[in-house]
PDB file of C-alpha atoms in Angstrom:
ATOM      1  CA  UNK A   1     100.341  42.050   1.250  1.00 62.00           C
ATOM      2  CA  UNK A   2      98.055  43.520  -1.190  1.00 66.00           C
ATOM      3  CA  UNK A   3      99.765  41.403  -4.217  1.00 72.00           C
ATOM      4  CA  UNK A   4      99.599  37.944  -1.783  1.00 76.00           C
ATOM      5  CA  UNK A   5      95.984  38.396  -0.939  1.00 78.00           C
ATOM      6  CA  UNK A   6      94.713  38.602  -4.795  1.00 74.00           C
ATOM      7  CA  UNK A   7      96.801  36.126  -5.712  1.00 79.00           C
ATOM      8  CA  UNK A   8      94.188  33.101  -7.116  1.00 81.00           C
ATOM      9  CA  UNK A   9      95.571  30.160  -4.580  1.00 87.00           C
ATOM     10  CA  UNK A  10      95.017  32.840  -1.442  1.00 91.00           C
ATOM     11  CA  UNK A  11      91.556  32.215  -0.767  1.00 89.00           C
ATOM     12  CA  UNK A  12      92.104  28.545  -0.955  1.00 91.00           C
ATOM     13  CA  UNK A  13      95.112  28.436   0.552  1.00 92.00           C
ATOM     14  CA  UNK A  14      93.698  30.321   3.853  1.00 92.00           C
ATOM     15  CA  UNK A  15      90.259  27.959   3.685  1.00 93.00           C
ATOM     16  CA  UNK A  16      92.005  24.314   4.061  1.00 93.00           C
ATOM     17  CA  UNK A  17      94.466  25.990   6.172  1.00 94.00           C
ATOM     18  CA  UNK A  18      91.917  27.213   8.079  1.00 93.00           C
ATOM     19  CA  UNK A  19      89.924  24.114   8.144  1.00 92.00           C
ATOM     20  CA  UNK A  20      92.913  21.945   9.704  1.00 94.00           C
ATOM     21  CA  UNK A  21      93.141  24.120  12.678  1.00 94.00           C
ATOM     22  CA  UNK A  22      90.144  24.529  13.158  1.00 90.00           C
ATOM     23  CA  UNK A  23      89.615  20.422  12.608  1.00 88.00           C
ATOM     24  CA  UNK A  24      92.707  20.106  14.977  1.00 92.00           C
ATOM     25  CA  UNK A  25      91.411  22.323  17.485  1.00 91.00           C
ATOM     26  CA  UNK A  26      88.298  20.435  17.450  1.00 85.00           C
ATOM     27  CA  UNK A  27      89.262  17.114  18.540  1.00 84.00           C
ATOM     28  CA  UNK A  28      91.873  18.559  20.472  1.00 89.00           C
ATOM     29  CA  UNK A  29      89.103  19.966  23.211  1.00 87.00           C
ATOM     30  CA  UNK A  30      86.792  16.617  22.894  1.00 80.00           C
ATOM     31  CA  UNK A  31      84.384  17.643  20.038  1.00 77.00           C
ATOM     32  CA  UNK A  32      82.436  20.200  21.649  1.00 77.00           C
ATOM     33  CA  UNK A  33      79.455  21.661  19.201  1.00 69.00           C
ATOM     34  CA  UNK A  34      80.487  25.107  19.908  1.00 73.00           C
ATOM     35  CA  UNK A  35      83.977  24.402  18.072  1.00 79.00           C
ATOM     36  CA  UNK A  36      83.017  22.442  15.230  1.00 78.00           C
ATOM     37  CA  UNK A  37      84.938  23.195  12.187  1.00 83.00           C
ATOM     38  CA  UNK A  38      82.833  25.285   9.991  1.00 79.00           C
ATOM     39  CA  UNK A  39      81.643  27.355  12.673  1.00 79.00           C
ATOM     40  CA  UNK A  40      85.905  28.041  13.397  1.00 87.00           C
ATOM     41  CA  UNK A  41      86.625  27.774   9.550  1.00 88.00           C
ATOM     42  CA  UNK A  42      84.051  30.780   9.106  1.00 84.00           C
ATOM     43  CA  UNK A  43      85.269  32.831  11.699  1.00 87.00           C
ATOM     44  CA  UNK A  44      89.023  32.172  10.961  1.00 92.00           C
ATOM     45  CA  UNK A  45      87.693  33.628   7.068  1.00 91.00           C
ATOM     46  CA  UNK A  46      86.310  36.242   7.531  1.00 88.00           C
ATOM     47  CA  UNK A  47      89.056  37.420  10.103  1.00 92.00           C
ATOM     48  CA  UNK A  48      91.147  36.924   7.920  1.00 92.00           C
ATOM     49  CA  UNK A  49      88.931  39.288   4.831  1.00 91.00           C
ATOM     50  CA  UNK A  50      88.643  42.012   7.394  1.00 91.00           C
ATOM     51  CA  UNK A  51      91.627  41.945   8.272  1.00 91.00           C
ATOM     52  CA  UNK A  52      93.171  42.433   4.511  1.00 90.00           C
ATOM     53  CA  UNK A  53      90.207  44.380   3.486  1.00 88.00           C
ATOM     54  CA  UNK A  54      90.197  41.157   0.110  1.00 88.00           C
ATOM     55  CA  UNK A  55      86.411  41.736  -1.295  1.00 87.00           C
ATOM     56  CA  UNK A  56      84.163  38.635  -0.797  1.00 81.00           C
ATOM     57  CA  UNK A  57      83.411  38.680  -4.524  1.00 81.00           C
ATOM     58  CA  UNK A  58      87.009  37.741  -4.870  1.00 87.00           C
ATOM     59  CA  UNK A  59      87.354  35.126  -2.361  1.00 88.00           C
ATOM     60  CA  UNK A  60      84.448  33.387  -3.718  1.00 83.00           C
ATOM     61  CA  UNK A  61      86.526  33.269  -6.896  1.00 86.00           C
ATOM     62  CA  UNK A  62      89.295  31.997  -5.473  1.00 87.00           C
ATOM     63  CA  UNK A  63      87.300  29.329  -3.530  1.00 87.00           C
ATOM     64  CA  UNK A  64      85.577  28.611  -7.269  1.00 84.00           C
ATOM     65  CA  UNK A  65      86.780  25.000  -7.120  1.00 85.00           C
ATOM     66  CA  UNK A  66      85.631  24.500  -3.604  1.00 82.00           C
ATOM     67  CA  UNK A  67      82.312  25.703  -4.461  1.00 76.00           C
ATOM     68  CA  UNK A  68      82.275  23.408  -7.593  1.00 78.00           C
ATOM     69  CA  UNK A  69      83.106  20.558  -5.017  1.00 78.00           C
ATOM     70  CA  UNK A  70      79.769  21.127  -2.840  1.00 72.00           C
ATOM     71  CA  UNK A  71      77.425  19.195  -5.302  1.00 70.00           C
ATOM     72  CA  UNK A  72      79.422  15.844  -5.133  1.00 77.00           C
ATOM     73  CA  UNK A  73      80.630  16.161  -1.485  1.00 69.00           C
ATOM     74  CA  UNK A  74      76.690  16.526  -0.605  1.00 65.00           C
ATOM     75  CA  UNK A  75      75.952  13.364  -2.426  1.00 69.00           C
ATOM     76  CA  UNK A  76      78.240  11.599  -1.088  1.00 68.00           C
ATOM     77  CA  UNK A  77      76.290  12.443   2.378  1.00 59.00           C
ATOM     78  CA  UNK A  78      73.687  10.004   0.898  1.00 63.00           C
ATOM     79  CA  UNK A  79      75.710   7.311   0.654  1.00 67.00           C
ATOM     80  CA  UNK A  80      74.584   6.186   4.864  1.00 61.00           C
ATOM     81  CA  UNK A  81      71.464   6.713   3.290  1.00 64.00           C
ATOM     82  CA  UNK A  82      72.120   3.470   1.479  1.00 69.00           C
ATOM     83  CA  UNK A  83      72.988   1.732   4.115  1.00 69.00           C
ATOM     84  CA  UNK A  84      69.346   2.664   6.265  1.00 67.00           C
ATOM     85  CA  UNK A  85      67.103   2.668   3.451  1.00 69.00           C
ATOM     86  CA  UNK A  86      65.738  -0.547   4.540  1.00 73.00           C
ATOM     87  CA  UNK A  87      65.155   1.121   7.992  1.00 75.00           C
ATOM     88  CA  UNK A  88      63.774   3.829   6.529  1.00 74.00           C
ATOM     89  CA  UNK A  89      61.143   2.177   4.706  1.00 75.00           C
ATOM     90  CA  UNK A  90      59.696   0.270   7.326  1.00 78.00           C
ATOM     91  CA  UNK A  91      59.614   3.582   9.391  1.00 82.00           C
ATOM     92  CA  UNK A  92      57.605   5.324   6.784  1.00 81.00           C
ATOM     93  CA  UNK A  93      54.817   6.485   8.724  1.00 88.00           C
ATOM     94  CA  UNK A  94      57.290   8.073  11.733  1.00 86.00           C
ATOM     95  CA  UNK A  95      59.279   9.226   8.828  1.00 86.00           C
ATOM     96  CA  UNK A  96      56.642  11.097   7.169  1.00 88.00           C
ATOM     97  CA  UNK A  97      55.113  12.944  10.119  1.00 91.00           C
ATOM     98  CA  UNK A  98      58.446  14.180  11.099  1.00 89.00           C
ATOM     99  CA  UNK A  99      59.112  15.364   7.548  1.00 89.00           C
ATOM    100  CA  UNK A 100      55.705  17.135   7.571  1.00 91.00           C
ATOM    101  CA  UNK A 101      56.105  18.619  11.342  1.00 91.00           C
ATOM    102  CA  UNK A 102      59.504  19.737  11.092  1.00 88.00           C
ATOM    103  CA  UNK A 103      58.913  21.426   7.484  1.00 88.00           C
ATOM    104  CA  UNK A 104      56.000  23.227   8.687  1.00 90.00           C
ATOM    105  CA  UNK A 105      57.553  24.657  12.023  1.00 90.00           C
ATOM    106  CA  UNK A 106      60.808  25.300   9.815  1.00 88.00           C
ATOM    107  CA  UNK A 107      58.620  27.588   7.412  1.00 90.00           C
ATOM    108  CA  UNK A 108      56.092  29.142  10.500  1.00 91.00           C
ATOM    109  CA  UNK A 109      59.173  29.890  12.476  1.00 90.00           C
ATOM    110  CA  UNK A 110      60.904  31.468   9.703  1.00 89.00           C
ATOM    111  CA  UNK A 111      58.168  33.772   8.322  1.00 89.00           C
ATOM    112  CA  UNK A 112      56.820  34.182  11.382  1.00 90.00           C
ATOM    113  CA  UNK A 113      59.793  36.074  13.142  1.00 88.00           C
ATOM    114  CA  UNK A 114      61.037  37.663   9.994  1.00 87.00           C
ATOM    115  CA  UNK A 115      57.217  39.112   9.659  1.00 88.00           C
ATOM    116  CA  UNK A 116      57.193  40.459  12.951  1.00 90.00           C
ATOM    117  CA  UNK A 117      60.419  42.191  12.695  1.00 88.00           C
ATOM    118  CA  UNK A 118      59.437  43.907   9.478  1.00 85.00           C
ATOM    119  CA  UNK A 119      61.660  42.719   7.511  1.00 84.00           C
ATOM    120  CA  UNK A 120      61.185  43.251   3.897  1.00 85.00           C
ATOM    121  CA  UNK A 121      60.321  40.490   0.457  1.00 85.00           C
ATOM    122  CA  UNK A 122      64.051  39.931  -0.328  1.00 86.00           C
ATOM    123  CA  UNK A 123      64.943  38.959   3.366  1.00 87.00           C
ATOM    124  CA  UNK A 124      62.248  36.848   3.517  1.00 89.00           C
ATOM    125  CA  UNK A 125      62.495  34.818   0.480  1.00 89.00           C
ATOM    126  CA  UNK A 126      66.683  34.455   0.932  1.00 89.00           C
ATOM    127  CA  UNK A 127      65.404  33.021   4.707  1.00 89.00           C
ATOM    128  CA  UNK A 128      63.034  30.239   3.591  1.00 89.00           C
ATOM    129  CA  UNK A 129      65.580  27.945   2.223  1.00 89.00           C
ATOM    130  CA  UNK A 130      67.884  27.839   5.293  1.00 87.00           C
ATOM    131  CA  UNK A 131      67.337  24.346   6.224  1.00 84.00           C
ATOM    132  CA  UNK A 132      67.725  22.878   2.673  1.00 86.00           C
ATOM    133  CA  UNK A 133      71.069  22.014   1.738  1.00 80.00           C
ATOM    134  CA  UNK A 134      73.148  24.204   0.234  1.00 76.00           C
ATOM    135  CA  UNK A 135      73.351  23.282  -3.431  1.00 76.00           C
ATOM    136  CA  UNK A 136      69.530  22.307  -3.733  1.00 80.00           C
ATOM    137  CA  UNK A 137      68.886  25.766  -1.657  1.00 81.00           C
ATOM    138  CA  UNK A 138      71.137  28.329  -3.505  1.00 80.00           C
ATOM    139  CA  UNK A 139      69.252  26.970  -6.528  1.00 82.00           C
ATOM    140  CA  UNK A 140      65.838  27.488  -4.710  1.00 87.00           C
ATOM    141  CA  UNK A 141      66.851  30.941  -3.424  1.00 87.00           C
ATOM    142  CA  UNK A 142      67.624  31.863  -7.358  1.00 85.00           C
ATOM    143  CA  UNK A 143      64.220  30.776  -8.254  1.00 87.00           C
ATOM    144  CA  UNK A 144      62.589  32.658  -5.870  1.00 88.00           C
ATOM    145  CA  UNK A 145      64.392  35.773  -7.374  1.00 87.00           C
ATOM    146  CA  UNK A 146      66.461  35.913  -3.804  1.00 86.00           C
ATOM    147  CA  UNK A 147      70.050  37.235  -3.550  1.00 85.00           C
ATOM    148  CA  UNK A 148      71.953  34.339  -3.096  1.00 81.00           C
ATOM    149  CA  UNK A 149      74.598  35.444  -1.013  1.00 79.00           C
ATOM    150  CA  UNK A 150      72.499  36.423   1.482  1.00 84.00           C
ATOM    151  CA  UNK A 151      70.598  33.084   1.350  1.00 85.00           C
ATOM    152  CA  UNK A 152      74.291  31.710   1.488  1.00 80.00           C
ATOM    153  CA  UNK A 153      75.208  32.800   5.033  1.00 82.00           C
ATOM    154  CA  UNK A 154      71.304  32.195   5.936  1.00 86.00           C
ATOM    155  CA  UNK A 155      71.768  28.682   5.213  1.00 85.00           C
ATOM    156  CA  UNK A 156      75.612  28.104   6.892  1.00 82.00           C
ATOM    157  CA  UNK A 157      74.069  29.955  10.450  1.00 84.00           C
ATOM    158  CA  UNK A 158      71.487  27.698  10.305  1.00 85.00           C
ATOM    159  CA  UNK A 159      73.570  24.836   9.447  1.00 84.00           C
ATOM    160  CA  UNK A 160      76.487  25.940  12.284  1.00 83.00           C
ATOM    161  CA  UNK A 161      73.936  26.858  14.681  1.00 84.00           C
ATOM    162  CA  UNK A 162      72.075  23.097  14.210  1.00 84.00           C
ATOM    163  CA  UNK A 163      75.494  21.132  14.175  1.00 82.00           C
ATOM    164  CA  UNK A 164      76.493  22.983  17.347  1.00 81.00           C
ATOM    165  CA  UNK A 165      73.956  23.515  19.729  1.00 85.00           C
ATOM    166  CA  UNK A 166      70.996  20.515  18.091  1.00 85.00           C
ATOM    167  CA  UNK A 167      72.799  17.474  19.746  1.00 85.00           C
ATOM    168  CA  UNK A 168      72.913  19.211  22.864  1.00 84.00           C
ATOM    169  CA  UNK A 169      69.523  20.360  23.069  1.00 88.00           C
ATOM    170  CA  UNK A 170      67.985  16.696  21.740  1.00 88.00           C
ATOM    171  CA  UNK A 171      70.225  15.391  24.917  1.00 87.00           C
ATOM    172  CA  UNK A 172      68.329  17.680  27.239  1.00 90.00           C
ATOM    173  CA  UNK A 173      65.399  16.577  25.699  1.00 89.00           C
ATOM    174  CA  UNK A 174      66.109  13.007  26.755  1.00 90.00           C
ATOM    175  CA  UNK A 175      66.002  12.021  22.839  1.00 88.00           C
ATOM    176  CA  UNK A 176      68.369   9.338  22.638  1.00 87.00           C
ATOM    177  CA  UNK A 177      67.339   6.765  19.684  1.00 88.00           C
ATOM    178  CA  UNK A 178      70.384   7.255  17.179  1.00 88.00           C
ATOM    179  CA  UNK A 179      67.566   7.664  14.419  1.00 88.00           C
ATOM    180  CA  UNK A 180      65.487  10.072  15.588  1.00 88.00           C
ATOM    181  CA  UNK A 181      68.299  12.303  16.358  1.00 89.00           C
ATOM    182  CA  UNK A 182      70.087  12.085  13.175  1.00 88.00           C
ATOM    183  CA  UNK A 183      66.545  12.481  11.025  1.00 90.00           C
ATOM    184  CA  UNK A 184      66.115  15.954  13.713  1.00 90.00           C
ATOM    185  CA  UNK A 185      69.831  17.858  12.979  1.00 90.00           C
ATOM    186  CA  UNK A 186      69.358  16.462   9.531  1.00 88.00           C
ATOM    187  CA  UNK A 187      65.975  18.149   8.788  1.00 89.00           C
ATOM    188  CA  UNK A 188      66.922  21.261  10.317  1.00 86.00           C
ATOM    189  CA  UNK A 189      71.026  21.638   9.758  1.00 86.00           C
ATOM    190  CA  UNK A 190      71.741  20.067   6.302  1.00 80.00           C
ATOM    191  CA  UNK A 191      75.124  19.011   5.411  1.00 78.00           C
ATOM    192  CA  UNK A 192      76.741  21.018   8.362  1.00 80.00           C
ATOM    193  CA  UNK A 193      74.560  19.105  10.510  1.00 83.00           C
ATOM    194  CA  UNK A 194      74.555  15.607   9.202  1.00 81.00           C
ATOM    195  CA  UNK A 195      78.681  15.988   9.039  1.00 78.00           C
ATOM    196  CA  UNK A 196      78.283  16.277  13.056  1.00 80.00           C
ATOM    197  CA  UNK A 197      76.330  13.451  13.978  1.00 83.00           C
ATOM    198  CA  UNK A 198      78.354  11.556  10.934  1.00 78.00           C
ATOM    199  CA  UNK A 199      81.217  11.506  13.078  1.00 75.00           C
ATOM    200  CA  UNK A 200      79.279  10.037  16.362  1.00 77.00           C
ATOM    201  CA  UNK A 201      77.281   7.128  14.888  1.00 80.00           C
ATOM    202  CA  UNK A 202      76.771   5.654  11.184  1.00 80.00           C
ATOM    203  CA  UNK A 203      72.592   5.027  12.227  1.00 82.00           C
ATOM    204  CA  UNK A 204      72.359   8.858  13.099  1.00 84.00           C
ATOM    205  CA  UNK A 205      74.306   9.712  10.200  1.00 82.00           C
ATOM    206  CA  UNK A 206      72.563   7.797   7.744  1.00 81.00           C
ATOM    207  CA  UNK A 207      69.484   9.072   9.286  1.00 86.00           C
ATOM    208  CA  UNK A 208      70.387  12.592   8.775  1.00 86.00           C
ATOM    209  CA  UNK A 209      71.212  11.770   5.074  1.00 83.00           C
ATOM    210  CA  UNK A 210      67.907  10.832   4.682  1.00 84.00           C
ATOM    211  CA  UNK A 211      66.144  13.929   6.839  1.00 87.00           C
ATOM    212  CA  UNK A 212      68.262  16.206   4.498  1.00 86.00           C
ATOM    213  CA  UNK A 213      67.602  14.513   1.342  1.00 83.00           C
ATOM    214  CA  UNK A 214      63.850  14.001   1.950  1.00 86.00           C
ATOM    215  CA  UNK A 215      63.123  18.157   2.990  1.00 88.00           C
ATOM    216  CA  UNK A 216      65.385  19.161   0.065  1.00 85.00           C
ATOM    217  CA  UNK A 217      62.695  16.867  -2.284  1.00 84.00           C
ATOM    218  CA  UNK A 218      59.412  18.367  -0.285  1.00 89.00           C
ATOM    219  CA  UNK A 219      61.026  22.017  -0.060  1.00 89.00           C
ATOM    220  CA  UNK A 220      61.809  22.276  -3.736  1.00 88.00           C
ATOM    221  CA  UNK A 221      58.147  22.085  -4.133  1.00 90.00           C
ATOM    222  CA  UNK A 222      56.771  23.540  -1.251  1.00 91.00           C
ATOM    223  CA  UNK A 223      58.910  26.822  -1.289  1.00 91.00           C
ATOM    224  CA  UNK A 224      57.972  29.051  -4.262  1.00 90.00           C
ATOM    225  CA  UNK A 225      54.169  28.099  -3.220  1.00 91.00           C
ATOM    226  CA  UNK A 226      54.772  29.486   0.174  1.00 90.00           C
ATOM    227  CA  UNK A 227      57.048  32.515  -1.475  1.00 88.00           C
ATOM    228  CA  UNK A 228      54.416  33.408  -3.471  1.00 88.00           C
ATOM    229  CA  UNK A 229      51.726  33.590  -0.538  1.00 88.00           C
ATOM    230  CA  UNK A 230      53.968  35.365   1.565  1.00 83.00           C
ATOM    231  CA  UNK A 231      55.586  37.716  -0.573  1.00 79.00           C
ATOM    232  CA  UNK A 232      53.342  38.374  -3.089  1.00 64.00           C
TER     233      UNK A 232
END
């Protein structure tokens, strides 16, 4: 066992596989947000890694190429982006205020709480990026002098916990306009999220393209200002 799980193609291997159950399993039980596929595919993982006892440092070598794959597969999220971005501009003013509102509950939430836990600096700087997506935040979360792995399962909770429970709660909310929907998970859940409401409607998909793209633009800017005040 010890000679299988080191072998490079393990990790991998047990990811995809992991992923089609957990994609199977999915739409086998009518999509429910609790089950979507990353939340599963994460579980299934590290199950699996405490299972064997394999290091994360060495699954996330063996998962290199997976990891090299994130860039592209989160531009090719923009591509619905394309397809609104008429929309979009004659929404501008909607647009903006939800970019603003959302960004600065994001931030007060997240400093808030962590401040009145006690947490210390390095927890608090890996947390701000959470909403941004992954590539653009791993990058922010190194300029801010943040370990990145930590800032890594930061960002996929708050991506898993937005594509699962986010549609649900907008529905109890009585939010049903396809845009405004896909512009909220987007803002607040990334990729994870806009992957979700991707597979309901192309509008809300687009729309969450856009929510993602636009905070990863504002947060780039806004975070190390906020870092800097917070942390000191």
């Amino acid at each position: 066992m010890s000679t299988l799980i080191h072998l490079p193609v393990f990790g991998l291997a047990l990811t995809l596989s992991a992923y089609l159950v957990a994609h199977w399993l999915y739409h086998r039980t009518g999509r429910p947000g609790v089950l979507s596929p990353v939340l599963v595919t994460t579980a299934i993982v590290a199950t699996v890694l405490l299972l064997t006892g394999l290091p994360y440092g060495v699954y996330l070598e063996q998962v290199s190429l997976l990891t090299m794959l994130l860039g592209p597969a989160t531009v090719a999220l923009a591509l619905p982006l394309l397809r609104n971005g008429r929309a979009l501009v004659g929404a501008a003013p909607a647009v903006t205020a939800a970019l603003i509102v959302g960004g600065v509950f994001s931030i007060a939430i997240t400093v808030g709480v962590l401040t009145l836990l006690g947490v210390g600096d390095d927890l608090l700087r890996a947390a701000l990026p959470r909403s941004v997506t992954s590539p653009v935040g791993l990058s922010i979360a190194e300029a801010l002098q943040a370990s990145v792995p930590l800032a890594v399962v930061l960002t996929m909770i708050s991506g898993v916990l937005g594509a699962a429970f986010g549609p649900a709660l907008l529905s109890l909310a009585r939010v049903r306009d396809e845009r405004a929907r896909g512009f909220a998970v987007g803002l607040t859940s990334h990729g994870i999220g806009t992957s979700r409401v991707l597979a309901e409607s192309t509008v809300a998909g687009g729309w969450s393209s856009a929510a993602m793209v636009l905070n990863a633009l504002v947060m780039t800017l806004v975070l190390p200002l906020v870092a800097a005040l917070v942390t000191g």
